CSV table of N, CA and C in Angstrom, one decimal:
chain,number,residue,atom,x,y,z
A,1342,MET,N,-20.5,-16.1,-8.0
A,1342,MET,CA,-19.7,-16.9,-8.8
A,1342,MET,C,-19.2,-16.0,-10.0
A,1343,ARG,N,-17.9,-16.2,-10.3
A,1343,ARG,CA,-17.3,-15.4,-11.5
A,1343,ARG,C,-17.1,-16.4,-12.7
A,1344,TYR,N,-17.6,-16.1,-13.7
A,1344,TYR,CA,-17.7,-16.7,-14.9
A,1344,TYR,C,-16.9,-15.9,-16.1
A,1345,VAL,N,-16.1,-16.6,-16.9
A,1345,VAL,CA,-15.5,-16.1,-18.2
A,1345,VAL,C,-16.1,-16.8,-19.3
A,1346,VAL,N,-16.8,-16.1,-20.2
A,1346,VAL,CA,-17.5,-16.7,-21.4
A,1346,VAL,C,-16.3,-16.3,-22.6
A,1347,LEU,N,-15.9,-17.4,-23.2
A,1347,LEU,CA,-14.7,-17.4,-23.9
A,1347,LEU,C,-15.0,-18.1,-25.3
A,1348,ASP,N,-14.2,-17.5,-26.4
A,1348,ASP,CA,-14.1,-18.2,-27.8
A,1348,ASP,C,-13.0,-17.9,-28.4
A,1349,THR,N,-12.4,-18.7,-29.3
A,1349,THR,CA,-11.2,-18.5,-30.0
A,1349,THR,C,-11.5,-18.7,-31.4
A,1350,GLU,N,-10.6,-17.9,-32.2
A,1350,GLU,CA,-10.6,-18.2,-33.7
A,1350,GLU,C,-9.1,-18.6,-34.0
A,1351,THR,N,-9.0,-19.6,-34.9
A,1351,THR,CA,-7.8,-20.2,-35.2
A,1351,THR,C,-7.4,-20.1,-36.7
A,1352,THR,N,-6.1,-20.5,-36.9
A,1352,THR,CA,-5.6,-20.5,-38.3
A,1352,THR,C,-6.2,-21.8,-39.1
A,1353,GLY,N,-6.8,-22.6,-38.4
A,1353,GLY,CA,-7.4,-24.0,-38.9
A,1353,GLY,C,-7.4,-25.1,-37.8
A,1354,MET,N,-7.4,-26.2,-38.2
A,1354,MET,CA,-7.5,-27.3,-37.2
A,1354,MET,C,-6.9,-28.6,-37.8
A,1355,PRO,N,-6.3,-29.4,-37.1
A,1355,PRO,CA,-6.3,-29.5,-35.5
A,1355,PRO,C,-5.1,-28.7,-35.0
A,1356,VAL,N,-5.1,-28.6,-33.8
A,1356,VAL,CA,-3.9,-28.0,-33.1
A,1356,VAL,C,-2.6,-28.8,-33.4
A,1357,THR,N,-2.8,-30.0,-33.6
A,1357,THR,CA,-1.6,-30.9,-33.6
A,1357,THR,C,-1.0,-30.7,-35.1
A,1358,ASP,N,-1.6,-30.0,-36.0
A,1358,ASP,CA,-0.9,-29.7,-37.2
A,1358,ASP,C,-0.3,-28.4,-37.2
A,1359,GLY,N,-0.1,-27.8,-35.9
A,1359,GLY,CA,0.6,-26.5,-36.0
A,1359,GLY,C,-0.2,-25.3,-36.0
A,1360,HIS,N,-1.5,-25.4,-36.1
A,1360,HIS,CA,-2.5,-24.4,-36.2
A,1360,HIS,C,-2.4,-23.5,-34.9
A,1361,ARG,N,-2.6,-22.2,-35.0
A,1361,ARG,CA,-2.6,-21.4,-33.9
A,1361,ARG,C,-3.8,-20.5,-33.6
A,1362,ILE,N,-3.9,-20.0,-32.4
A,1362,ILE,CA,-4.9,-18.9,-32.1
A,1362,ILE,C,-4.7,-17.6,-32.7
A,1363,ILE,N,-5.7,-17.0,-33.4
A,1363,ILE,CA,-5.4,-15.7,-33.9
A,1363,ILE,C,-6.3,-14.8,-33.2
A,1364,GLU,N,-7.3,-15.0,-32.5
A,1364,GLU,CA,-8.2,-14.2,-31.8
A,1364,GLU,C,-8.8,-14.8,-30.5
A,1365,ILE,N,-8.9,-14.1,-29.5
A,1365,ILE,CA,-9.5,-14.7,-28.3
A,1365,ILE,C,-10.6,-13.6,-27.9
A,1366,GLY,N,-11.7,-13.9,-27.7
A,1366,GLY,CA,-12.8,-13.0,-27.1
A,1366,GLY,C,-13.3,-13.5,-25.8
A,1367,CYS,N,-13.3,-12.8,-24.8
A,1367,CYS,CA,-13.9,-13.2,-23.5
A,1367,CYS,C,-14.4,-12.0,-22.8
A,1368,VAL,N,-15.5,-12.3,-22.1
A,1368,VAL,CA,-16.2,-11.4,-21.2
A,1368,VAL,C,-16.3,-12.1,-19.7
A,1369,LYS,N,-16.1,-11.1,-18.8
A,1369,LYS,CA,-16.3,-11.6,-17.5
A,1369,LYS,C,-17.7,-11.3,-16.8
A,1370,VAL,N,-18.3,-12.3,-16.2
A,1370,VAL,CA,-19.6,-12.3,-15.7
A,1370,VAL,C,-19.6,-12.5,-14.2
A,1371,ILE,N,-20.1,-11.6,-13.4
A,1371,ILE,CA,-20.1,-11.8,-11.9
A,1371,ILE,C,-21.6,-11.6,-11.5
A,1372,GLU,N,-22.0,-12.6,-10.9
A,1372,GLU,CA,-23.5,-12.6,-10.3
A,1372,GLU,C,-24.4,-12.5,-11.5
A,1373,ARG,N,-24.2,-13.0,-12.6
A,1373,ARG,CA,-25.0,-12.8,-13.8
A,1373,ARG,C,-25.0,-11.6,-14.4
A,1374,THR,N,-24.0,-10.7,-14.1
A,1374,THR,CA,-24.0,-9.4,-14.8
A,1374,THR,C,-22.7,-9.3,-15.4
A,1375,LEU,N,-22.7,-8.6,-16.7
A,1375,LEU,CA,-21.4,-8.4,-17.4
A,1375,LEU,C,-20.6,-7.2,-16.6
A,1376,THR,N,-19.3,-7.5,-16.5
A,1376,THR,CA,-18.6,-6.5,-15.8
A,1376,THR,C,-18.2,-5.3,-16.5
A,1377,GLY,N,-18.4,-5.3,-17.7
A,1377,GLY,CA,-18.2,-4.1,-18.6
A,1377,GLY,C,-16.8,-4.1,-19.2
A,1378,ARG,N,-16.1,-5.1,-19.0
A,1378,ARG,CA,-14.7,-5.1,-19.5
A,1378,ARG,C,-14.7,-6.0,-20.7
A,1379,HIS,N,-14.9,-5.3,-21.9
A,1379,HIS,CA,-14.9,-5.9,-23.2
A,1379,HIS,C,-14.3,-5.1,-24.2
A,1380,ARG,N,-14.3,-5.7,-25.5
A,1380,ARG,CA,-13.8,-4.8,-26.5
A,1380,ARG,C,-14.9,-4.9,-27.7
A,1381,ASP,N,-15.2,-3.8,-28.4
A,1381,ASP,CA,-15.9,-3.9,-29.6
A,1381,ASP,C,-15.4,-4.8,-30.6
A,1382,ILE,N,-16.3,-5.2,-31.4
A,1382,ILE,CA,-15.9,-6.1,-32.5
A,1382,ILE,C,-15.4,-5.2,-33.6
A,1383,ASP,N,-14.0,-5.6,-34.1
A,1383,ASP,CA,-13.5,-4.8,-35.3
A,1383,ASP,C,-14.4,-5.2,-36.6
A,1384,GLU,N,-14.5,-4.1,-37.4
A,1384,GLU,CA,-15.0,-4.3,-38.8
A,1384,GLU,C,-14.7,-5.6,-39.5
A,1385,GLY,N,-13.4,-5.8,-39.5
A,1385,GLY,CA,-12.9,-7.1,-40.2
A,1385,GLY,C,-13.3,-8.4,-39.7
A,1386,ALA,N,-13.7,-8.4,-38.4
A,1386,ALA,CA,-14.3,-9.7,-37.8
A,1386,ALA,C,-15.7,-9.7,-37.8
A,1387,ILE,N,-16.5,-8.6,-38.2
A,1387,ILE,CA,-17.9,-8.8,-38.1
A,1387,ILE,C,-18.5,-9.9,-39.0
A,1388,ALA,N,-18.1,-10.0,-40.1
A,1388,ALA,CA,-18.5,-11.1,-41.0
A,1388,ALA,C,-18.1,-12.4,-40.4
A,1389,VAL,N,-18.5,-13.6,-40.6
A,1389,VAL,CA,-18.2,-14.8,-40.0
A,1389,VAL,C,-16.7,-14.9,-40.2
A,1390,HIS,N,-16.1,-15.0,-39.2
A,1390,HIS,CA,-14.6,-14.9,-39.1
A,1390,HIS,C,-14.0,-13.7,-39.8
A,1391,GLY,N,-13.9,-13.8,-41.1
A,1391,GLY,CA,-13.3,-12.6,-41.8
A,1391,GLY,C,-12.0,-12.1,-41.5
A,1392,ILE,N,-11.3,-12.7,-40.8
A,1392,ILE,CA,-9.9,-12.3,-40.2
A,1392,ILE,C,-8.8,-12.6,-41.3
A,1393,THR,N,-8.2,-11.6,-41.7
A,1393,THR,CA,-7.2,-11.8,-42.8
A,1393,THR,C,-5.8,-11.7,-42.0
A,1394,ASN,N,-4.9,-12.0,-42.8
A,1394,ASN,CA,-3.4,-11.8,-42.3
A,1394,ASN,C,-3.1,-10.4,-42.2
A,1395,GLU,N,-3.7,-9.5,-43.1
A,1395,GLU,CA,-3.4,-8.0,-43.1
A,1395,GLU,C,-4.0,-7.4,-41.9
A,1396,PHE,N,-5.2,-7.9,-41.6
A,1396,PHE,CA,-5.8,-7.4,-40.5
A,1396,PHE,C,-5.1,-7.7,-39.1
A,1397,LEU,N,-4.4,-8.7,-39.2
A,1397,LEU,CA,-3.6,-9.2,-37.9
A,1397,LEU,C,-2.2,-8.5,-37.8
A,1398,GLN,N,-1.8,-7.8,-38.7
A,1398,GLN,CA,-0.6,-7.3,-38.7
A,1398,GLN,C,0.1,-6.5,-37.5
A,1399,ASP,N,-0.9,-5.8,-37.1
A,1399,ASP,CA,-0.6,-4.8,-36.0
A,1399,ASP,C,-1.2,-5.2,-34.6
A,1400,LYS,N,-1.7,-6.6,-34.5
A,1400,LYS,CA,-2.3,-7.1,-33.4
A,1400,LYS,C,-1.3,-7.8,-32.5
A,1401,PRO,N,-1.5,-7.8,-31.2
A,1401,PRO,CA,-0.6,-8.4,-30.3
A,1401,PRO,C,-0.7,-9.9,-30.6
A,1402,ARG,N,0.5,-10.7,-30.3
A,1402,ARG,CA,0.7,-12.3,-30.3
A,1402,ARG,C,0.2,-12.7,-29.0
A,1403,PHE,N,-0.1,-13.9,-29.0
A,1403,PHE,CA,-0.5,-14.4,-27.6
A,1403,PHE,C,0.5,-14.0,-26.6
A,1404,LYS,N,1.8,-14.4,-26.9
A,1404,LYS,CA,2.8,-14.1,-25.9
A,1404,LYS,C,2.8,-12.8,-25.4
A,1405,ASP,N,2.2,-11.8,-26.1
A,1405,ASP,CA,2.1,-10.3,-25.6
A,1405,ASP,C,1.0,-10.2,-24.6
A,1406,ILE,N,0.0,-11.1,-24.7
A,1406,ILE,CA,-1.2,-10.9,-23.8
A,1406,ILE,C,-1.3,-12.1,-22.8
A,1407,ALA,N,-0.4,-13.1,-22.8
A,1407,ALA,CA,-0.5,-14.3,-22.1
A,1407,ALA,C,-0.8,-14.0,-20.6
A,1408,ASP,N,0.0,-13.1,-20.0
A,1408,ASP,CA,-0.1,-12.9,-18.6
A,1408,ASP,C,-1.5,-12.3,-18.3
A,1409,GLU,N,-1.8,-11.3,-19.0
A,1409,GLU,CA,-3.1,-10.6,-18.9
A,1409,GLU,C,-4.3,-11.5,-19.0
A,1410,PHE,N,-4.1,-12.4,-20.0
A,1410,PHE,CA,-5.2,-13.4,-20.3
A,1410,PHE,C,-5.3,-14.3,-19.2
A,1411,PHE,N,-4.2,-14.9,-18.8
A,1411,PHE,CA,-4.2,-15.9,-17.6
A,1411,PHE,C,-4.9,-15.1,-16.3
A,1412,ASN,N,-4.4,-14.1,-16.1
A,1412,ASN,CA,-4.9,-13.4,-14.8
A,1412,ASN,C,-6.5,-13.1,-14.9
A,1413,PHE,N,-6.8,-12.9,-16.1
A,1413,PHE,CA,-8.3,-12.6,-16.4
A,1413,PHE,C,-9.1,-13.9,-16.2
A,1414,ILE,N,-8.6,-15.1,-16.6
A,1414,ILE,CA,-9.4,-16.3,-16.5
A,1414,ILE,C,-9.1,-17.1,-15.1
A,1415,GLU,N,-8.1,-16.9,-14.6
A,1415,GLU,CA,-7.7,-17.6,-13.5
A,1415,GLU,C,-8.8,-17.5,-12.3
A,1416,GLY,N,-9.0,-18.9,-12.0
A,1416,GLY,CA,-10.1,-19.0,-10.9
A,1416,GLY,C,-11.5,-18.8,-11.2
A,1417,ALA,N,-11.8,-18.4,-12.5
A,1417,ALA,CA,-13.1,-18.4,-13.0
A,1417,ALA,C,-13.7,-19.6,-13.5
A,1418,GLU,N,-15.0,-19.7,-13.5
A,1418,GLU,CA,-15.6,-20.8,-14.2
A,1418,GLU,C,-15.8,-20.4,-15.5
A,1419,LEU,N,-15.1,-21.3,-16.6
A,1419,LEU,CA,-15.2,-21.0,-17.9
A,1419,LEU,C,-16.3,-21.5,-18.5
A,1420,VAL,N,-17.0,-20.8,-19.6
A,1420,VAL,CA,-18.0,-21.0,-20.3
A,1420,VAL,C,-17.7,-21.0,-21.8
A,1421,ILE,N,-17.5,-22.2,-22.5
A,1421,ILE,CA,-17.0,-22.2,-23.7
A,1421,ILE,C,-17.7,-23.3,-24.6
A,1422,HIS,N,-18.1,-22.7,-25.7
A,1422,HIS,CA,-18.8,-23.7,-26.7
A,1422,HIS,C,-17.7,-24.5,-27.3
A,1423,ASN,N,-17.9,-25.9,-27.5
A,1423,ASN,CA,-16.9,-26.7,-27.9
A,1423,ASN,C,-15.4,-26.4,-27.2
A,1424,ALA,N,-15.7,-26.6,-25.8
A,1424,ALA,CA,-14.5,-26.4,-25.0
A,1424,ALA,C,-13.3,-27.1,-25.3
A,1425,PRO,N,-13.4,-28.4,-25.6
A,1425,PRO,CA,-12.1,-29.2,-25.9
A,1425,PRO,C,-11.4,-28.6,-27.0
A,1426,PHE,N,-11.9,-28.0,-28.1
A,1426,PHE,CA,-11.2,-27.3,-29.1
A,1426,PHE,C,-10.5,-26.1,-28.7
A,1427,ASP,N,-11.2,-25.2,-27.9
A,1427,ASP,CA,-10.5,-24.0,-27.6
A,1427,ASP,C,-9.6,-24.2,-26.4
A,1428,ILE,N,-9.7,-25.1,-25.6
A,1428,ILE,CA,-8.9,-25.3,-24.4
A,1428,ILE,C,-7.5,-26.0,-24.9
A,1429,SER,N,-7.7,-26.9,-26.0
A,1429,SER,CA,-6.5,-27.4,-26.6
A,1429,SER,C,-5.5,-26.5,-27.1
A,1430,PHE,N,-6.1,-25.4,-27.8
A,1430,PHE,CA,-5.4,-24.4,-28.4
A,1430,PHE,C,-4.8,-23.3,-27.5
A,1431,ILE,N,-5.5,-23.1,-26.4
A,1431,ILE,CA,-5.0,-22.3,-25.3
A,1431,ILE,C,-3.8,-23.0,-24.5
A,1432,ASN,N,-4.1,-24.3,-24.3
A,1432,ASN,CA,-2.9,-25.0,-23.6
A,1432,ASN,C,-1.8,-25.0,-24.5
A,1433,LYS,N,-1.8,-25.2,-25.9
A,1433,LYS,CA,-0.8,-25.2,-26.7
A,1433,LYS,C,0.0,-24.0,-26.7
A,1434,GLU,N,-0.7,-22.8,-26.7
A,1434,GLU,CA,-0.1,-21.6,-26.7
A,1434,GLU,C,0.8,-21.4,-25.4
A,1435,PHE,N,0.3,-21.8,-24.3
A,1435,PHE,CA,1.1,-21.7,-23.1
A,1435,PHE,C,2.3,-22.6,-23.2
A,1436,GLU,N,2.1,-23.7,-23.7
A,1436,GLU,CA,3.1,-24.8,-23.9
A,1436,GLU,C,4.2,-24.3,-24.6
A,1437,LEU,N,3.8,-23.5,-25.8
A,1437,LEU,CA,4.8,-23.0,-26.7
A,1437,LEU,C,5.8,-21.8,-26.1
A,1438,LEU,N,5.1,-21.2,-25.1
A,1438,LEU,CA,5.8,-20.2,-24.3
A,1438,LEU,C,6.7,-20.8,-23.3
A,1439,GLY,N,6.5,-22.1,-23.1
A,1439,GLY,CA,7.4,-22.7,-22.0
A,1439,GLY,C,6.7,-22.5,-20.7
A,1440,GLN,N,5.5,-22.2,-20.6
A,1440,GLN,CA,4.7,-21.9,-19.3
A,1440,GLN,C,3.9,-23.2,-19.0
A,1441,THR,N,4.7,-24.2,-18.7
A,1441,THR,CA,4.1,-25.4,-18.5
A,1441,THR,C,3.2,-25.4,-17.3
A,1442,ASP,N,3.4,-24.6,-16.3
A,1442,ASP,CA,2.5,-24.4,-15.2
A,1442,ASP,C,1.2,-24.0,-15.6
A,1443,ARG,N,0.9,-23.4,-16.7
A,1443,ARG,CA,-0.3,-22.8,-17.2
A,1443,ARG,C,-0.9,-23.7,-18.3
A,1444,ALA,N,-0.2,-24.7,-18.9
A,1444,ALA,CA,-0.5,-25.3,-20.1
A,1444,ALA,C,-1.7,-26.4,-19.8
A,1445,ASP,N,-2.2,-26.3,-18.7
A,1445,ASP,CA,-3.5,-27.0,-18.4
A,1445,ASP,C,-4.5,-26.0,-17.8
A,1446,ILE,N,-5.1,-25.3,-18.4
A,1446,ILE,CA,-6.0,-24.2,-17.9
A,1446,ILE,C,-7.0,-24.6,-17.0
A,1447,THR,N,-7.4,-26.0,-17.3
A,1447,THR,CA,-8.5,-26.5,-16.4
A,1447,THR,C,-8.0,-26.7,-15.0
A,1448,ARG,N,-6.8,-26.7,-14.7
A,1448,ARG,CA,-6.3,-26.7,-13.2
A,1448,ARG,C,-6.5,-25.5,-12.6
A,1449,HIS,N,-6.6,-24.4,-13.4
A,1449,HIS,CA,-6.5,-23.1,-12.8
A,1449,HIS,C,-8.0,-22.4,-12.8
A,1450,CYS,N,-8.9,-23.1,-13.5
A,1450,CYS,CA,-10.3,-22.7,-13.6
A,1450,CYS,C,-11.2,-23.7,-13.1
A,1451,THR,N,-12.4,-23.3,-12.9
A,1451,THR,CA,-13.4,-24.3,-12.4
A,1451,THR,C,-14.3,-24.7,-13.4
């Protein structure tokens, strides 16, 4: 079984007030083993959230990583703490890109 353990950070809440994702972290686990595809934590994010607008200036936007992210999670079983929160933001990001076929990630993941 392939799992993706996922978490998001956002500009605030709720998603219906126009808040957006500012960070997505996820790792792939196959047969209970990390696949090694991960990124180190940036110094600015080590403290609880600690993400600033300045920190994000040179980071890709969701639209820049949407395809890679979708391909990474597609068909996986998602493991998400407070899943309704994260899923609502992910779905909204795909909706804003006009990718309505991806705007319900629960249809593409188990």
